PDB file of C-alpha atoms in Angstrom:
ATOM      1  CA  UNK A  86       8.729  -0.124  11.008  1.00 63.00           C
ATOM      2  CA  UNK A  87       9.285   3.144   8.786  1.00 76.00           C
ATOM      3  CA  UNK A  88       7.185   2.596   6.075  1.00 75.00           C
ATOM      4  CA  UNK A  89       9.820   4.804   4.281  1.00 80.00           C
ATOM      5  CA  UNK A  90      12.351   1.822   4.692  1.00 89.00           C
ATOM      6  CA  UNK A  91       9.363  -0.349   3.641  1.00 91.00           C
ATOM      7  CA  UNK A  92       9.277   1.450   0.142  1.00 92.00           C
ATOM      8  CA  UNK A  93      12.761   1.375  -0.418  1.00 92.00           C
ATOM      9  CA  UNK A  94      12.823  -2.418   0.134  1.00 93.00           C
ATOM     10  CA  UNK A  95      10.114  -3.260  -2.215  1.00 93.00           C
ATOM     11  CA  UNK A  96      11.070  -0.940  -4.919  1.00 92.00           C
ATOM     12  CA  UNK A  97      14.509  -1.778  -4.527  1.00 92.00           C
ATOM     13  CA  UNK A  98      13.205  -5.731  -5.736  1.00 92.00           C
ATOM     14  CA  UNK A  99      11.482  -4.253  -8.982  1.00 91.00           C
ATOM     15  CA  UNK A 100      14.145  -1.427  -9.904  1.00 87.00           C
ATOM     16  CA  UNK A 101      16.193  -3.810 -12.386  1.00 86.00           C
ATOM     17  CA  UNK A 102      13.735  -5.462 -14.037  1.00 85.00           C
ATOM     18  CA  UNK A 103      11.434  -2.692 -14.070  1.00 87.00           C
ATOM     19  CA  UNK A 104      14.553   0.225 -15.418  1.00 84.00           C
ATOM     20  CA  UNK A 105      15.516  -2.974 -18.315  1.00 83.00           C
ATOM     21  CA  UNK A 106      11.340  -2.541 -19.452  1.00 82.00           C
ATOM     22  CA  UNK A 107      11.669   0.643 -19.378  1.00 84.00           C
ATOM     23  CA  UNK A 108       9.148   1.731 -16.526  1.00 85.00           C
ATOM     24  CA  UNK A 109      11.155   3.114 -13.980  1.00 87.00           C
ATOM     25  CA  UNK A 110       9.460   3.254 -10.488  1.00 91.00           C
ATOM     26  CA  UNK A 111      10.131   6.524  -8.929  1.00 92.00           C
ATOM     27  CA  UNK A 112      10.034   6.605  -5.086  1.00 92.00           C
ATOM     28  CA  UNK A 113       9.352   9.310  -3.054  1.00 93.00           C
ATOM     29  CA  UNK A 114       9.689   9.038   0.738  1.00 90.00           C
ATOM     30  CA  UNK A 115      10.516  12.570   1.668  1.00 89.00           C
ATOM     31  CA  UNK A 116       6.931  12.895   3.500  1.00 84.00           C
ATOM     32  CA  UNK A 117       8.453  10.094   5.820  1.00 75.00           C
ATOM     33  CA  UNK A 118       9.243   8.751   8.498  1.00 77.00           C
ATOM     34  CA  UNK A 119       5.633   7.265   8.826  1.00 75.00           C
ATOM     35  CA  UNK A 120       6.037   4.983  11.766  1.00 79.00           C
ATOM     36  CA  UNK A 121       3.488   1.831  12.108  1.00 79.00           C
ATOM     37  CA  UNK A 122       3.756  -0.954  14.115  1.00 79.00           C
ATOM     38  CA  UNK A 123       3.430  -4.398  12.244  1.00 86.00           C
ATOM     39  CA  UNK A 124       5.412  -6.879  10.589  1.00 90.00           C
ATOM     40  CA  UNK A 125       7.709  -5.631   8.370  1.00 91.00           C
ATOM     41  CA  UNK A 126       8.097  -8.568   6.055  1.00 93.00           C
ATOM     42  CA  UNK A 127       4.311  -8.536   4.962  1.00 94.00           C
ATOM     43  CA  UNK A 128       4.525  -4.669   5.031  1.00 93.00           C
ATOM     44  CA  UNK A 129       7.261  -4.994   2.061  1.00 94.00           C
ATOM     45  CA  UNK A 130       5.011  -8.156   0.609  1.00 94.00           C
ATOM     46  CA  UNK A 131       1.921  -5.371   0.455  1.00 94.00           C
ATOM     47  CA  UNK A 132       4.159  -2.858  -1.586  1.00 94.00           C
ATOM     48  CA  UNK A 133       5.900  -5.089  -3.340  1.00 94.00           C
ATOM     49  CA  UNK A 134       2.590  -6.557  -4.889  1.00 92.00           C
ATOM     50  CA  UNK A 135       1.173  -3.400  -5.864  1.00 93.00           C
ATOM     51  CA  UNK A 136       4.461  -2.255  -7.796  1.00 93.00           C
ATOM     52  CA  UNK A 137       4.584  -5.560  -9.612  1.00 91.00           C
ATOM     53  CA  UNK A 138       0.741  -5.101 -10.501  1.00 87.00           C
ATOM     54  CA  UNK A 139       1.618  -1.468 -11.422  1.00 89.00           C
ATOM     55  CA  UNK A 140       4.828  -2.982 -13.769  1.00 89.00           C
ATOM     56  CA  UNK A 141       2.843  -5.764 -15.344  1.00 85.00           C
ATOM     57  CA  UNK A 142      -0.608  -3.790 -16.296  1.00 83.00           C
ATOM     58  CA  UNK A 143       1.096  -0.561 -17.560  1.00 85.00           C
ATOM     59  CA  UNK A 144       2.379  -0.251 -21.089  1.00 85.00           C
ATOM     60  CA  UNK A 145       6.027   0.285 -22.306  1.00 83.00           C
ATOM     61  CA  UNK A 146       7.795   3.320 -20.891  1.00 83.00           C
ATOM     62  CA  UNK A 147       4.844   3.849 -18.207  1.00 86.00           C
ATOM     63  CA  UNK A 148       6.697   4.616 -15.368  1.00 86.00           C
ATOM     64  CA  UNK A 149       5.334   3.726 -11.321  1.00 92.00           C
ATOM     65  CA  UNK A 150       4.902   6.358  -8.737  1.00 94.00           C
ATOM     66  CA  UNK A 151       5.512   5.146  -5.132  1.00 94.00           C
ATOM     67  CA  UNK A 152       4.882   7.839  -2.533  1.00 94.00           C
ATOM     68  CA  UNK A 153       4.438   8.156   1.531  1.00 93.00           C
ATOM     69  CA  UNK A 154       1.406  10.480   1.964  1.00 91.00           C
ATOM     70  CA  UNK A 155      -0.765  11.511   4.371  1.00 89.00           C
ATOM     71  CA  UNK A 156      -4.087  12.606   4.373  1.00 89.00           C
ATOM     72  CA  UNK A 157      -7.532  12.733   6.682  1.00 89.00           C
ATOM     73  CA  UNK A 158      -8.055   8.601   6.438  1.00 87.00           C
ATOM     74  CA  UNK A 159      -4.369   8.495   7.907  1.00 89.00           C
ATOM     75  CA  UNK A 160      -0.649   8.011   6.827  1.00 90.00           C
ATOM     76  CA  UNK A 161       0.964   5.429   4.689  1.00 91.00           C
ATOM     77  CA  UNK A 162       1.823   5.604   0.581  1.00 93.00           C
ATOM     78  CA  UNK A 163       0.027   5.543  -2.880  1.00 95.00           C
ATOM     79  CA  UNK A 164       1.046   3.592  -5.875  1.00 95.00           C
ATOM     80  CA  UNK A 165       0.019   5.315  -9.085  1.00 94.00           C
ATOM     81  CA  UNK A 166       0.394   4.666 -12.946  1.00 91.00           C
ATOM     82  CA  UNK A 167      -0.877   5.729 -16.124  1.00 88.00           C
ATOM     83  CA  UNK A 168      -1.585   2.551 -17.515  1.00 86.00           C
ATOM     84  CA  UNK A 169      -5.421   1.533 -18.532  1.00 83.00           C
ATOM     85  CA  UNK A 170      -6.713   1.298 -14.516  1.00 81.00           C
ATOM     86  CA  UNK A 171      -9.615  -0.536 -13.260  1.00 80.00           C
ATOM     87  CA  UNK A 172     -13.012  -0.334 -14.983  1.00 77.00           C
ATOM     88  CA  UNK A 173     -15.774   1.207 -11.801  1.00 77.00           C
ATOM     89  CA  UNK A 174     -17.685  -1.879 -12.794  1.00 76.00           C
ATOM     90  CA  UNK A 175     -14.493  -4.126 -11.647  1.00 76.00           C
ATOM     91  CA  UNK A 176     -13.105  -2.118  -8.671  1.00 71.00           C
ATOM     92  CA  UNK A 177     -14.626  -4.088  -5.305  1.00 73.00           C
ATOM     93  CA  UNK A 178     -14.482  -7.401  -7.593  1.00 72.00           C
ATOM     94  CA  UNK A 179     -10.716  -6.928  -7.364  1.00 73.00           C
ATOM     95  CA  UNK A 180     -10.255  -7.834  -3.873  1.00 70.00           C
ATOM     96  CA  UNK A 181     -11.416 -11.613  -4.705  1.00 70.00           C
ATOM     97  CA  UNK A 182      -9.063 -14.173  -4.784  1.00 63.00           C
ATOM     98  CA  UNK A 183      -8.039 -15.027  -8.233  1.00 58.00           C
ATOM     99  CA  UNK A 184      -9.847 -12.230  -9.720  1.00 58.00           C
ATOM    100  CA  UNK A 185      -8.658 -10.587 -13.247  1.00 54.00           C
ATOM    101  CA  UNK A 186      -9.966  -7.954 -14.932  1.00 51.00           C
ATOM    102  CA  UNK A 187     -10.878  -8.761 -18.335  1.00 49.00           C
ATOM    103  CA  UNK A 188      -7.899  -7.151 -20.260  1.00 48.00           C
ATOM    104  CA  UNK A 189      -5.656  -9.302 -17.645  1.00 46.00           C
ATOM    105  CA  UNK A 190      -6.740 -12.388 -18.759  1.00 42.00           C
ATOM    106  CA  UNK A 191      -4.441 -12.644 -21.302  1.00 42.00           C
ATOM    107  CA  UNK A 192      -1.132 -12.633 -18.996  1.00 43.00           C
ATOM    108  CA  UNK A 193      -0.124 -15.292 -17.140  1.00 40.00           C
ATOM    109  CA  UNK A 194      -0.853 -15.354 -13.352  1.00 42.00           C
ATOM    110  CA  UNK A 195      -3.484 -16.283 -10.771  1.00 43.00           C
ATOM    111  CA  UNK A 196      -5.013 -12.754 -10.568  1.00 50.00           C
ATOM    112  CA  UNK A 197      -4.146  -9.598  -9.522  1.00 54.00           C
ATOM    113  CA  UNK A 198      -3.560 -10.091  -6.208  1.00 70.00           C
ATOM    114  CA  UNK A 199      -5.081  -7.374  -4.317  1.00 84.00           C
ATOM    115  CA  UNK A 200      -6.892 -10.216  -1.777  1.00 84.00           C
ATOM    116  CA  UNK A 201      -3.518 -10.726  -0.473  1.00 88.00           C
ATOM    117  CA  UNK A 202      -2.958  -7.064  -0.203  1.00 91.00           C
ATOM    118  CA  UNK A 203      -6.483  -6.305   1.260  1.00 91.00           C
ATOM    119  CA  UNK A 204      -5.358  -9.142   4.162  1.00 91.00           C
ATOM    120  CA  UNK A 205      -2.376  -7.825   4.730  1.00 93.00           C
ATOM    121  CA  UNK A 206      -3.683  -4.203   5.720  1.00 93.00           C
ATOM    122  CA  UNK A 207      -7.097  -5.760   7.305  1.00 93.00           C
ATOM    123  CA  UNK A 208      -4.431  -7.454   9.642  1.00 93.00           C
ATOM    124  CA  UNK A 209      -2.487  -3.962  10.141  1.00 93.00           C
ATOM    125  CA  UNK A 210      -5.616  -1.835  10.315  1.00 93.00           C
ATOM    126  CA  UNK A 211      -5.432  -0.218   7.420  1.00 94.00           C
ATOM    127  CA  UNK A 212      -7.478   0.193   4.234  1.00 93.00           C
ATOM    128  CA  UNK A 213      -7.196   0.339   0.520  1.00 92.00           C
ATOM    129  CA  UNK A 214      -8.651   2.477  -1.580  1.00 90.00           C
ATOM    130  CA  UNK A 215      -8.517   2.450  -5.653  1.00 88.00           C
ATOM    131  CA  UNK A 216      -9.449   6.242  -6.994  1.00 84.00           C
ATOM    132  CA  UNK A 217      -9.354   6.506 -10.781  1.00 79.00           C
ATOM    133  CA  UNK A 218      -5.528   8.786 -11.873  1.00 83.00           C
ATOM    134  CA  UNK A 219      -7.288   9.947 -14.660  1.00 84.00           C
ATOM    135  CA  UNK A 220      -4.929   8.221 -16.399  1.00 85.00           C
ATOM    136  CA  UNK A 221      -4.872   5.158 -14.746  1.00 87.00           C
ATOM    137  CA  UNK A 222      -4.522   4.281 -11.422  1.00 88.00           C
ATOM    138  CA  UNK A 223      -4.330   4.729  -7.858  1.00 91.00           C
ATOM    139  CA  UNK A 224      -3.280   2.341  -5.030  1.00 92.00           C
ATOM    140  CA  UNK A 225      -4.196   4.502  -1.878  1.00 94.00           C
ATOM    141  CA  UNK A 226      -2.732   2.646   1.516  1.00 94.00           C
ATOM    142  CA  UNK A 227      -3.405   4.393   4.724  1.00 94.00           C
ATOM    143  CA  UNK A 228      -3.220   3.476   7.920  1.00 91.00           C
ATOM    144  CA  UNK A 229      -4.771   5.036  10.987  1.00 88.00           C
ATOM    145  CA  UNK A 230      -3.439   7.885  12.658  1.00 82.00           C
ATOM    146  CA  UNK A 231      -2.497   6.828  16.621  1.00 70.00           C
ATOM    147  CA  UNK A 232      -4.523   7.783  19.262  1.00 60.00           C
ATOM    148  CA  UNK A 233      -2.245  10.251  21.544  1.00 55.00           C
ATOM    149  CA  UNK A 234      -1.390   7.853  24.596  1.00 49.00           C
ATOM    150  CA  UNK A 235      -3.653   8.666  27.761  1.00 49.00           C
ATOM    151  CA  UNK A 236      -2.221  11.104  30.122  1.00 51.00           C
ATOM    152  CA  UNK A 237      -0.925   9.477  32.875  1.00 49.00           C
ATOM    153  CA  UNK A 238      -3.048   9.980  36.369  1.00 51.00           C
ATOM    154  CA  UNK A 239      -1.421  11.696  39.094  1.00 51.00           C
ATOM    155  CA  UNK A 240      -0.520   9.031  41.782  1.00 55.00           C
ATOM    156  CA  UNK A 241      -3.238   9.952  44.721  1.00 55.00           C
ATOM    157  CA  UNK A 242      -0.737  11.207  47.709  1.00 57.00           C
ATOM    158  CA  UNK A 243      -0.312   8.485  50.050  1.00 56.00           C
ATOM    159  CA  UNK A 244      -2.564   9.544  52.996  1.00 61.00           C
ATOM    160  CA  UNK A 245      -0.453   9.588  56.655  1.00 62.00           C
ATOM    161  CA  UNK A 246      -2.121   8.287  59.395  1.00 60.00           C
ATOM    162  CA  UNK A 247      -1.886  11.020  62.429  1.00 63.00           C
ATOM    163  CA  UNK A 248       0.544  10.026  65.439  1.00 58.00           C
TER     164      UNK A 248
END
């Protein structure tokens, strides 16, 4: 499905409660359509996830970037905040399931969710990647550009037997 779509869907679950705390998500799709082939429903579950994790770990009046991108690893969207981000000593840990950083503790919940995530694009072929945004952070999804479809052989000319 258009991943574009996909945004709009899973911001569109988080706008209300996210504009009455006061950190609005701000979407930008205008890099779209990105096309990818997959299950829509988990596509929106993968977004969704990382805009509630942005919502719930940010402070009051941080607002959530969602935005289709493209880059060298592929096409697909980052999810950015300026909230406190992921220690470099906790980054990989955060795939686990039930993992939470040590200032999460505190909040209710079963973790931060990211294994869910991380399965979700393993079964789409995409990755994950979690770059410090300096303040806060980064969500980078990308999935892999398509290989250009084979060119089609020329049928061999059907060979006439002489009379």
């Amino acid at each position: 499905g258009d991943r574009g779509r996909v945004l709009e869907r899973a911001a569109g679950l988080h706008a209300e409660i996210a504009a009455d705390a006061g950190r609005p998500v701000h979407l930008d799709t205008s890099a779209g359509p990105h096309v990818v082939e997959g299950d829509t429903e988990l596509l929106v579950q993968l977004a969704s996830n990382l805009i509630a994790n942005a919502l719930i770990h940010t402070p009051p009046r941080c607002s959530v970037s969602v935005k289709l991108a493209a880059d060298t690893a592929g096409r697909g969207f980052d999810v950015t905040d300026a909230g406190p981000g992921i220690p470099d000593s906790e980054r990989n840990r955060v795939f686990e399931r039930f993992y939470r950083t040590d200032r999460s503790r505190t909040l209710p919940g079963t973790g931060l969710g990211l294994a869910m995530v991380r399965s979700i694009a393993d079964v789409h072929g995409a990755t994950v990647g979690l770059p410090d945004n300096a303040p806060g952070l980064a969500v980078m999804v990308r999935f892999p550009y398509l290989a250009p479809a084979e060119p089609m052989a020329s049928p061999t000319p059907p060979v006439i037997p002489p009379v």
